[in-house]
Tab-separated table of C-alpha atoms in Angstrom:
chain	number	residue	atom	x	y	z
T	1	MET	CA	-1.531	21.664	25.564
T	2	ASP	CA	-2.263	19.193	23.058
T	3	HIS	CA	-2.008	22.214	20.344
T	4	LYS	CA	1.534	22.858	22.064
T	5	ILE	CA	2.518	19.431	21.878
T	6	LEU	CA	1.810	18.944	18.184
T	7	GLN	CA	2.671	22.486	17.315
T	8	THR	CA	6.080	21.558	18.725
T	9	THR	CA	6.421	18.146	17.490
T	10	ARG	CA	6.095	19.728	13.860
T	11	GLU	CA	8.292	22.215	14.338
T	12	LEU	CA	11.605	19.445	15.537
T	13	ILE	CA	10.316	17.362	12.676
T	14	ASP	CA	11.245	20.320	10.480
T	15	GLU	CA	14.495	20.906	12.181
T	16	VAL	CA	15.951	17.724	13.036
T	17	GLY	CA	14.006	15.090	10.751
T	18	TYR	CA	11.731	12.475	12.157
T	19	PRO	CA	14.298	9.762	13.065
T	20	ALA	CA	16.017	11.893	15.334
T	21	LEU	CA	13.189	13.298	16.996
T	22	THR	CA	12.896	12.151	20.953
T	23	VAL	CA	9.588	12.812	23.039
T	24	ASP	CA	12.085	13.854	25.619
T	25	GLN	CA	12.845	16.890	22.944
T	26	VAL	CA	9.196	17.514	22.997
T	27	ALA	CA	8.764	17.437	25.986
T	28	THR	CA	11.929	19.897	27.022
T	29	ARG	CA	10.553	22.533	23.953
T	30	ALA	CA	7.006	22.703	24.694
T	31	GLY	CA	7.580	22.728	28.218
T	32	VAL	CA	5.487	19.788	29.581
T	33	GLY	CA	6.484	16.071	31.278
T	34	LYS	CA	6.680	13.194	29.088
T	35	ALA	CA	4.544	11.371	31.304
T	36	ALA	CA	1.535	14.045	30.167
T	37	ILE	CA	2.883	13.095	26.176
T	38	TYR	CA	2.634	9.348	26.646
T	39	ARG	CA	-0.717	9.782	28.411
T	40	ARG	CA	-1.752	11.025	24.636
T	41	TYR	CA	0.614	8.705	22.649
T	42	THR	CA	1.470	5.565	23.160
T	43	SER	CA	4.290	6.503	21.355
T	44	LYS	CA	6.857	8.676	18.928
T	45	ALA	CA	4.792	7.582	16.057
T	46	GLU	CA	1.346	8.445	17.138
T	47	MET	CA	2.401	11.429	18.294
T	48	ALA	CA	3.980	12.684	15.374
T	49	PHE	CA	1.227	11.271	13.151
T	50	ALA	CA	-1.165	12.964	15.047
T	51	ALA	CA	0.793	16.107	14.762
T	52	THR	CA	1.349	16.016	11.099
T	53	MET	CA	-1.782	13.836	9.679
T	54	TYR	CA	-4.498	13.462	12.251
T	55	GLU	CA	-4.711	17.269	12.924
T	56	GLN	CA	-5.010	17.789	9.644
T	57	GLN	CA	-8.821	18.335	8.847
T	58	LEU	CA	-10.409	16.919	5.400
T	59	PRO	CA	-11.358	19.969	3.442
T	60	PRO	CA	-15.265	20.488	3.330
T	61	PHE	CA	-17.194	18.333	0.413
T	62	ALA	CA	-17.377	19.900	-2.584
T	63	GLY	CA	-18.965	17.761	-5.149
T	64	THR	CA	-17.601	18.514	-8.934
T	65	GLY	CA	-20.707	16.938	-10.315
T	66	SER	CA	-19.277	13.840	-11.588
T	67	LEU	CA	-17.732	10.860	-9.741
T	68	HIS	CA	-14.436	10.879	-11.554
T	69	GLY	CA	-14.050	15.103	-10.594
T	70	ASP	CA	-15.126	14.086	-7.020
T	71	LEU	CA	-12.233	11.166	-7.199
T	72	LEU	CA	-9.846	13.323	-8.923
T	73	ALA	CA	-10.211	16.445	-6.218
T	74	LEU	CA	-10.075	14.070	-3.040
T	75	VAL	CA	-6.698	11.780	-4.714
T	76	ARG	CA	-5.087	15.432	-5.345
T	77	THR	CA	-6.190	16.620	-1.772
T	78	PHE	CA	-4.154	13.675	-0.361
T	79	HIS	CA	-1.423	13.305	-2.705
T	80	VAL	CA	-0.044	16.636	-1.438
T	81	ARG	CA	-0.110	16.058	2.135
T	82	MET	CA	0.919	12.221	1.731
T	83	ALA	CA	4.284	12.864	-0.131
T	84	THR	CA	5.320	16.149	2.063
T	85	PRO	CA	8.474	15.193	3.300
T	86	ALA	CA	7.468	14.603	6.906
T	87	ALA	CA	4.960	12.107	5.708
T	88	ARG	CA	7.134	9.990	3.743
T	89	GLN	CA	9.775	9.709	6.754
T	90	LEU	CA	7.007	9.261	9.122
T	91	ALA	CA	4.627	6.967	7.194
T	92	PRO	CA	7.187	3.519	6.798
T	93	ALA	CA	7.859	4.220	10.619
T	94	LEU	CA	3.788	4.201	11.697
T	95	ILE	CA	3.464	1.355	9.544
T	96	SER	CA	5.839	-1.046	11.134
T	97	GLU	CA	4.672	0.524	14.137
T	98	LEU	CA	0.725	-0.243	13.331
T	99	ALA	CA	1.298	-3.876	12.960
T	100	GLY	CA	3.310	-4.662	16.298
T	101	ASN	CA	0.658	-2.337	18.357
T	102	PRO	CA	-3.043	-3.268	18.496
T	103	GLY	CA	-4.513	-0.436	20.265
T	104	LEU	CA	-2.868	2.093	17.880
T	105	ASP	CA	-4.140	0.131	14.719
T	106	THR	CA	-7.360	0.326	16.686
T	107	ARG	CA	-7.101	4.158	17.469
T	108	PHE	CA	-5.731	4.577	13.645
T	109	GLN	CA	-8.931	2.673	12.376
T	110	ASP	CA	-11.659	4.508	14.580
T	111	THR	CA	-10.052	8.130	13.755
T	112	PHE	CA	-8.086	8.842	10.561
T	113	LEU	CA	-9.355	5.459	8.605
T	114	ALA	CA	-12.899	6.480	9.710
T	115	ALA	CA	-12.847	10.090	8.200
T	116	GLU	CA	-10.979	8.540	5.020
T	117	GLN	CA	-13.683	6.441	4.387
T	118	ALA	CA	-16.583	8.465	5.341
T	119	ALA	CA	-15.100	11.050	2.237
T	120	PHE	CA	-15.612	7.672	0.107
T	121	ALA	CA	-19.299	6.952	1.367
T	122	GLU	CA	-20.315	10.686	0.324
T	123	ILE	CA	-19.044	10.403	-3.119
T	124	ILE	CA	-20.351	6.893	-3.806
T	125	GLU	CA	-23.743	8.615	-2.837
T	126	GLN	CA	-23.684	11.277	-4.681
T	127	ALA	CA	-22.596	9.028	-7.492
T	128	VAL	CA	-25.613	6.481	-7.204
T	129	ALA	CA	-28.063	9.504	-6.605
T	130	ARG	CA	-27.015	11.025	-9.964
T	131	GLY	CA	-27.302	7.635	-11.338
T	132	GLU	CA	-23.877	6.777	-12.557
T	133	LEU	CA	-23.222	4.403	-10.047
T	134	ALA	CA	-25.931	1.351	-10.562
T	135	GLY	CA	-25.574	1.204	-7.072
T	136	THR	CA	-23.868	1.541	-3.742
T	137	VAL	CA	-20.065	0.205	-3.730
T	138	ASP	CA	-18.277	-0.388	-0.456
T	139	PRO	CA	-16.338	2.907	0.945
T	140	ALA	CA	-13.553	0.794	2.491
T	141	MET	CA	-13.103	-0.900	-1.083
T	142	ALA	CA	-13.521	2.228	-2.744
T	143	HIS	CA	-10.655	4.349	-0.304
T	144	LEU	CA	-8.170	1.273	-0.938
T	145	LEU	CA	-8.614	1.297	-4.835
T	146	LEU	CA	-7.643	4.807	-5.141
T	147	LEU	CA	-5.778	5.609	-1.567
T	148	GLY	CA	-4.353	2.205	-1.012
T	149	SER	CA	-2.428	2.210	-4.512
T	150	LEU	CA	-1.637	5.755	-3.634
T	151	ALA	CA	-0.244	4.899	-0.386
T	152	SER	CA	1.832	1.718	-1.694
T	153	ALA	CA	3.463	4.047	-4.568
T	154	LEU	CA	4.804	6.332	-1.996
T	155	TYR	CA	5.495	4.284	0.972
T	156	ILE	CA	6.108	0.408	0.354
T	157	LEU	CA	7.012	0.764	-3.896
T	158	ASN	CA	8.830	4.361	-3.324
T	159	LEU	CA	8.049	5.306	-7.248
T	160	PRO	CA	8.000	8.712	-7.961
T	161	VAL	CA	4.408	10.088	-8.220
T	162	ASP	CA	3.572	13.065	-10.328
T	163	ASP	CA	0.373	14.864	-11.583
T	164	ALA	CA	0.110	12.640	-14.402
T	165	MET	CA	0.077	9.389	-12.547
T	166	VAL	CA	-2.609	10.755	-9.562
T	167	THR	CA	-4.606	11.325	-12.415
T	168	ASP	CA	-4.206	7.891	-14.103
T	169	LEU	CA	-5.287	6.631	-10.120
T	170	ALA	CA	-8.011	8.614	-10.279
T	171	ALA	CA	-9.359	7.700	-13.495
T	172	ALA	CA	-8.829	4.036	-13.164
T	173	ALA	CA	-10.664	4.198	-9.597
T	174	THR	CA	-13.663	5.802	-11.164
T	175	ALA	CA	-13.245	2.837	-13.768
T	176	GLY	CA	-13.089	0.129	-10.860
T	177	ILE	CA	-15.624	1.169	-8.754
T	178	THR	CA	-18.124	1.671	-11.490
T	179	ALA	CA	-17.352	-1.851	-12.599
T	180	LEU	CA	-17.716	-3.221	-9.115
T	181	ALA	CA	-21.134	-1.316	-8.645
T	182	ASP	CA	-22.460	-3.542	-12.096
T	183	ARG	CA	-20.900	-6.584	-10.650
T	184	HIS	CA	-22.829	-5.844	-7.616
T	185	HIS	CA	-26.010	-4.694	-8.466
T	186	ASN	CA	-26.963	-4.836	-12.138
T	187	ASP	CA	-25.868	-7.588	-15.336
T	188	PRO	CA	-26.285	-10.885	-13.517
T	189	GLU	CA	-24.685	-12.473	-16.345
T	190	ARG	CA	-21.719	-10.326	-16.027
T	191	ALA	CA	-21.221	-10.372	-12.111
T	192	ALA	CA	-21.151	-14.177	-12.933
T	193	GLU	CA	-18.763	-14.290	-15.521
T	194	PRO	CA	-16.904	-11.109	-15.179
T	195	ARG	CA	-15.082	-10.316	-18.534
W	1	MET	CA	25.551	-21.755	2.041
W	2	ASP	CA	22.791	-19.755	0.234
W	3	HIS	CA	20.153	-22.093	0.852
W	4	LYS	CA	21.363	-23.179	4.327
W	5	ILE	CA	20.901	-19.771	5.587
W	6	LEU	CA	17.849	-19.208	4.074
W	7	GLN	CA	16.060	-22.530	5.214
W	8	THR	CA	17.057	-22.164	8.781
W	9	THR	CA	15.832	-18.402	8.443
W	10	ARG	CA	12.279	-19.992	7.646
W	11	GLU	CA	12.475	-22.620	10.082
W	12	LEU	CA	13.513	-19.782	12.818
W	13	ILE	CA	10.759	-17.849	11.756
W	14	ASP	CA	8.180	-20.490	12.307
W	15	GLU	CA	9.471	-21.317	15.691
W	16	VAL	CA	10.140	-18.129	17.351
W	17	GLY	CA	8.581	-15.631	15.000
W	18	TYR	CA	9.978	-12.453	12.905
W	19	PRO	CA	10.197	-9.679	16.250
W	20	ALA	CA	12.331	-12.482	17.930
W	21	LEU	CA	14.431	-13.954	15.456
W	22	THR	CA	18.355	-12.871	15.016
W	23	VAL	CA	20.736	-12.719	12.836
W	24	ASP	CA	23.034	-14.900	15.917
W	25	GLN	CA	20.574	-17.479	15.728
W	26	VAL	CA	20.839	-18.097	12.587
W	27	ALA	CA	24.519	-18.356	11.928
W	28	THR	CA	24.555	-20.757	15.400
W	29	ARG	CA	22.139	-22.844	13.692
W	30	ALA	CA	23.510	-22.759	10.174
W	31	GLY	CA	27.034	-23.186	11.479
W	32	VAL	CA	28.577	-20.313	9.411
W	33	GLY	CA	29.650	-16.896	10.326
W	34	LYS	CA	27.413	-13.684	10.907
W	35	ALA	CA	30.339	-12.292	8.207
W	36	ALA	CA	29.058	-14.773	5.892
W	37	ILE	CA	25.507	-13.983	6.624
W	38	TYR	CA	25.969	-9.989	6.467
W	39	ARG	CA	28.293	-10.387	3.007
W	40	ARG	CA	24.695	-11.397	1.520
W	41	TYR	CA	21.943	-9.680	3.677
W	42	THR	CA	22.511	-6.253	4.809
W	43	SER	CA	20.258	-6.869	7.254
W	44	LYS	CA	17.552	-9.019	9.527
W	45	ALA	CA	14.975	-7.936	7.512
W	46	GLU	CA	16.530	-8.450	3.923
W	47	MET	CA	17.601	-12.029	5.097
W	48	ALA	CA	13.812	-12.613	6.409
W	49	PHE	CA	12.931	-11.666	3.410
W	50	ALA	CA	14.900	-13.141	0.986
W	51	ALA	CA	14.297	-16.396	3.091
W	52	THR	CA	10.192	-16.211	2.935
W	53	MET	CA	9.588	-14.457	-0.419
W	54	TYR	CA	12.308	-13.756	-2.742
W	55	GLU	CA	13.121	-17.310	-3.179
W	56	GLN	CA	9.222	-18.280	-4.269
W	57	GLN	CA	10.020	-18.273	-7.926
W	58	LEU	CA	6.658	-16.519	-9.637
W	59	PRO	CA	4.889	-19.827	-11.312
W	60	PRO	CA	4.990	-20.054	-15.161
W	61	PHE	CA	2.939	-18.176	-16.854
W	62	ALA	CA	-0.663	-19.814	-17.963
W	63	GLY	CA	-2.748	-17.556	-19.613
W	64	THR	CA	-6.416	-18.361	-19.160
W	65	GLY	CA	-7.193	-16.230	-22.587
W	66	SER	CA	-8.701	-13.152	-20.732
W	67	LEU	CA	-7.125	-10.154	-19.389
W	68	HIS	CA	-9.478	-10.461	-16.131
W	69	GLY	CA	-8.599	-14.424	-15.883
W	70	ASP	CA	-5.280	-13.913	-16.016
W	71	LEU	CA	-4.990	-10.998	-13.164
W	72	LEU	CA	-7.729	-13.206	-11.213
W	73	ALA	CA	-4.754	-15.633	-11.346
W	74	LEU	CA	-2.403	-13.461	-10.426
W	75	VAL	CA	-4.005	-11.930	-7.356
W	76	ARG	CA	-4.897	-15.222	-6.114
W	77	THR	CA	-1.616	-16.768	-6.229
W	78	PHE	CA	0.201	-13.649	-4.493
W	79	HIS	CA	-2.610	-13.232	-2.069
W	80	VAL	CA	-1.918	-16.449	-0.684
W	81	ARG	CA	1.734	-15.964	-0.521
W	82	MET	CA	1.460	-12.425	1.175
W	83	ALA	CA	-0.904	-13.496	3.494
W	84	THR	CA	0.913	-15.848	5.360
W	85	PRO	CA	1.692	-15.317	9.434
W	86	ALA	CA	5.358	-14.802	8.023
W	87	ALA	CA	4.737	-12.322	5.577
W	88	ARG	CA	2.634	-9.981	7.817
W	89	GLN	CA	4.825	-10.446	10.344
W	90	LEU	CA	7.803	-9.623	7.810
W	91	ALA	CA	6.398	-7.073	5.489
W	92	PRO	CA	5.696	-3.714	7.724
W	93	ALA	CA	9.578	-4.197	9.092
W	94	LEU	CA	10.713	-4.287	5.447
W	95	ILE	CA	8.633	-1.449	4.507
W	96	SER	CA	9.891	0.363	7.491
W	97	GLU	CA	14.058	-0.335	6.588
W	98	LEU	CA	13.292	-0.072	2.650
W	99	ALA	CA	12.716	3.636	3.476
W	100	GLY	CA	15.852	4.728	5.244
W	101	ASN	CA	18.366	1.982	3.356
W	102	PRO	CA	18.583	3.043	-0.082
W	103	GLY	CA	20.856	0.111	-1.471
W	104	LEU	CA	18.341	-2.313	0.057
W	105	ASP	CA	15.300	-0.344	-2.033
W	106	THR	CA	17.338	-0.623	-5.168
W	107	ARG	CA	17.906	-4.539	-4.526
W	108	PHE	CA	14.396	-4.829	-3.853
W	109	GLN	CA	13.334	-2.635	-7.218
W	110	ASP	CA	15.908	-4.890	-9.459
W	111	THR	CA	14.862	-8.107	-7.899
W	112	PHE	CA	11.647	-8.718	-6.710
W	113	LEU	CA	9.791	-6.030	-7.985
W	114	ALA	CA	11.033	-5.979	-11.594
W	115	ALA	CA	10.401	-9.726	-11.701
W	116	GLU	CA	6.329	-8.611	-10.272
W	117	GLN	CA	5.919	-6.053	-13.018
W	118	ALA	CA	7.581	-8.432	-15.872
W	119	ALA	CA	4.657	-10.548	-15.378
W	120	PHE	CA	2.175	-7.477	-15.684
W	121	ALA	CA	3.408	-6.739	-18.940
W	122	GLU	CA	3.481	-10.296	-20.100
W	123	ILE	CA	-0.305	-10.354	-19.390
W	124	ILE	CA	-0.629	-6.805	-20.890
W	125	GLU	CA	0.779	-7.854	-24.241
W	126	GLN	CA	-1.175	-10.596	-24.590
W	127	ALA	CA	-4.587	-8.739	-24.148
W	128	VAL	CA	-3.195	-6.009	-26.618
W	129	ALA	CA	-2.458	-8.588	-29.324
W	130	ARG	CA	-6.139	-10.097	-28.620
W	131	GLY	CA	-7.598	-6.647	-28.876
W	132	GLU	CA	-9.005	-6.795	-25.220
W	133	LEU	CA	-6.951	-3.862	-24.581
W	134	ALA	CA	-6.757	-0.913	-26.837
W	135	GLY	CA	-2.464	-0.175	-26.297
W	136	THR	CA	-0.233	-1.065	-23.773
W	137	VAL	CA	-0.272	0.134	-20.354
W	138	ASP	CA	2.313	0.639	-18.069
W	139	PRO	CA	3.221	-2.557	-16.456
W	140	ALA	CA	4.051	-0.413	-13.414
W	141	MET	CA	0.851	1.406	-12.954
W	142	ALA	CA	-1.311	-2.683	-13.632
W	143	HIS	CA	0.958	-3.591	-10.637
W	144	LEU	CA	0.229	-0.505	-8.466
W	145	LEU	CA	-3.670	-0.698	-9.498
W	146	LEU	CA	-3.448	-4.940	-8.260
W	147	LEU	CA	-0.694	-5.649	-5.695
W	148	GLY	CA	-0.563	-2.310	-4.550
W	149	SER	CA	-3.805	-2.004	-3.150
W	150	LEU	CA	-3.509	-6.097	-2.028
W	151	ALA	CA	-0.289	-4.558	-0.194
W	152	SER	CA	-2.203	-1.609	1.446
W	153	ALA	CA	-4.870	-3.842	2.867
W	154	LEU	CA	-2.273	-6.629	4.000
W	155	TYR	CA	-0.031	-4.732	5.581
W	156	ILE	CA	-1.059	-0.830	6.342
W	157	LEU	CA	-4.685	-0.834	6.661
W	158	ASN	CA	-4.609	-4.637	8.409
W	159	LEU	CA	-8.556	-5.290	6.444
W	160	PRO	CA	-9.032	-8.806	6.480
W	161	VAL	CA	-8.783	-9.930	3.285
W	162	ASP	CA	-10.943	-12.913	2.117
W	163	ASP	CA	-11.490	-14.627	-1.636
W	164	ALA	CA	-14.204	-12.233	-2.282
W	165	MET	CA	-12.134	-9.079	-1.736
W	166	VAL	CA	-9.221	-10.351	-3.676
W	167	THR	CA	-12.300	-11.033	-6.659
W	168	ASP	CA	-13.184	-7.730	-6.165
W	169	LEU	CA	-9.293	-6.376	-6.542
W	170	ALA	CA	-9.105	-8.115	-9.831
W	171	ALA	CA	-12.434	-6.877	-11.599
W	172	ALA	CA	-11.664	-3.463	-10.457
W	173	ALA	CA	-8.148	-3.586	-11.533
W	174	THR	CA	-9.265	-4.610	-15.178
W	175	ALA	CA	-11.599	-2.102	-15.508
W	176	GLY	CA	-9.044	0.250	-14.127
W	177	ILE	CA	-6.113	-0.703	-16.544
W	178	THR	CA	-8.723	-1.122	-19.757
W	179	ALA	CA	-9.617	2.543	-18.942
W	180	LEU	CA	-6.255	3.481	-18.989
W	181	ALA	CA	-5.844	2.221	-22.277
W	182	ASP	CA	-8.492	3.613	-23.515
W	183	ARG	CA	-7.227	7.081	-22.138
W	184	HIS	CA	-3.787	6.285	-23.537
W	185	HIS	CA	-4.272	5.152	-26.927
W	186	ASN	CA	-8.236	5.405	-28.465
W	187	ASP	CA	-10.776	8.447	-27.665
W	188	PRO	CA	-8.680	11.365	-27.421
W	189	GLU	CA	-11.995	13.160	-26.311
W	190	ARG	CA	-12.663	10.947	-23.490
W	191	ALA	CA	-8.297	11.148	-22.881
W	192	ALA	CA	-8.833	15.355	-22.693
W	193	GLU	CA	-11.900	15.101	-20.363
W	194	PRO	CA	-12.820	11.848	-18.934
W	195	ARG	CA	-15.918	11.186	-17.204
């Protein structure tokens, strides 16, 4: 039933767009009761988010051999899924709902966000093991530097985002993460008085 | 009348919170017609944004003598205003409204965002003049790296943000902007095959 609900939600977003989507439509077409939907999702926004974003698993991690290469591959994957018309319609509504719905925010943090941050933890661990980073960096901060700025560009600032910009974001995040590793692990002088 | 509307809006946000605020309440207490408010602002969200954020001018730019110092001073100023309870209530609603209201988005881009990006343009120009940067960097990208990530942390990811995190954001943005200047102006080898 989960699959049927999510599949129907995706079809209806494609057909009518997120703003016009209703839980009633999904219940009718999927042949399930509204109560069954609301047992799973607190709102239309969460249902749509589950249908378009939660469900897409991260691709298995295939290291490229460099911090910059890994971050560039990751941000390109996320850019594709974050910039779809459905995601661009949905994200601002979800942002508004997360702010007013602590239960939804907790689920968002514990599932979606935790999975994204785990991908950064793995990339950082490998960069430390290769000696590319002076020490570990908080994966939540690395996530914020790369995907937080991308989310701002797409969903808050409504900037056009092309591959050149995604490439610049990866280069800047690589330099930023490297600088934080230096600040926190190396070079106490620079940590006290960074340039 | 502008001043009266905005002052009343701020008072009511403090008293009842943003979600419960209505344009009717503001009109009644300020002693103006609703039509006068809607000639100025398309919605409650825009009125509240004008009252709490547009109105606060950027402090005059006082250079610290280094790119990192300038970015740290700037992000601290913005953190204070972006993290107020009123701003945290309002921003997610405004984000949702900007996505569905192209006219409002254009005003947001041309006033608020343009003023923020101009501050980055000045900081970058001075860093280039001092020889700290190999060449200029798109101020919109510099803005995104520093304030875009901060906005994501506060308004999308709902992370706790303390001064240590703000300091890390400034250090990472400094390194990121420096790397982009190198990529675009210097060192064609590194630009073609960044590490």
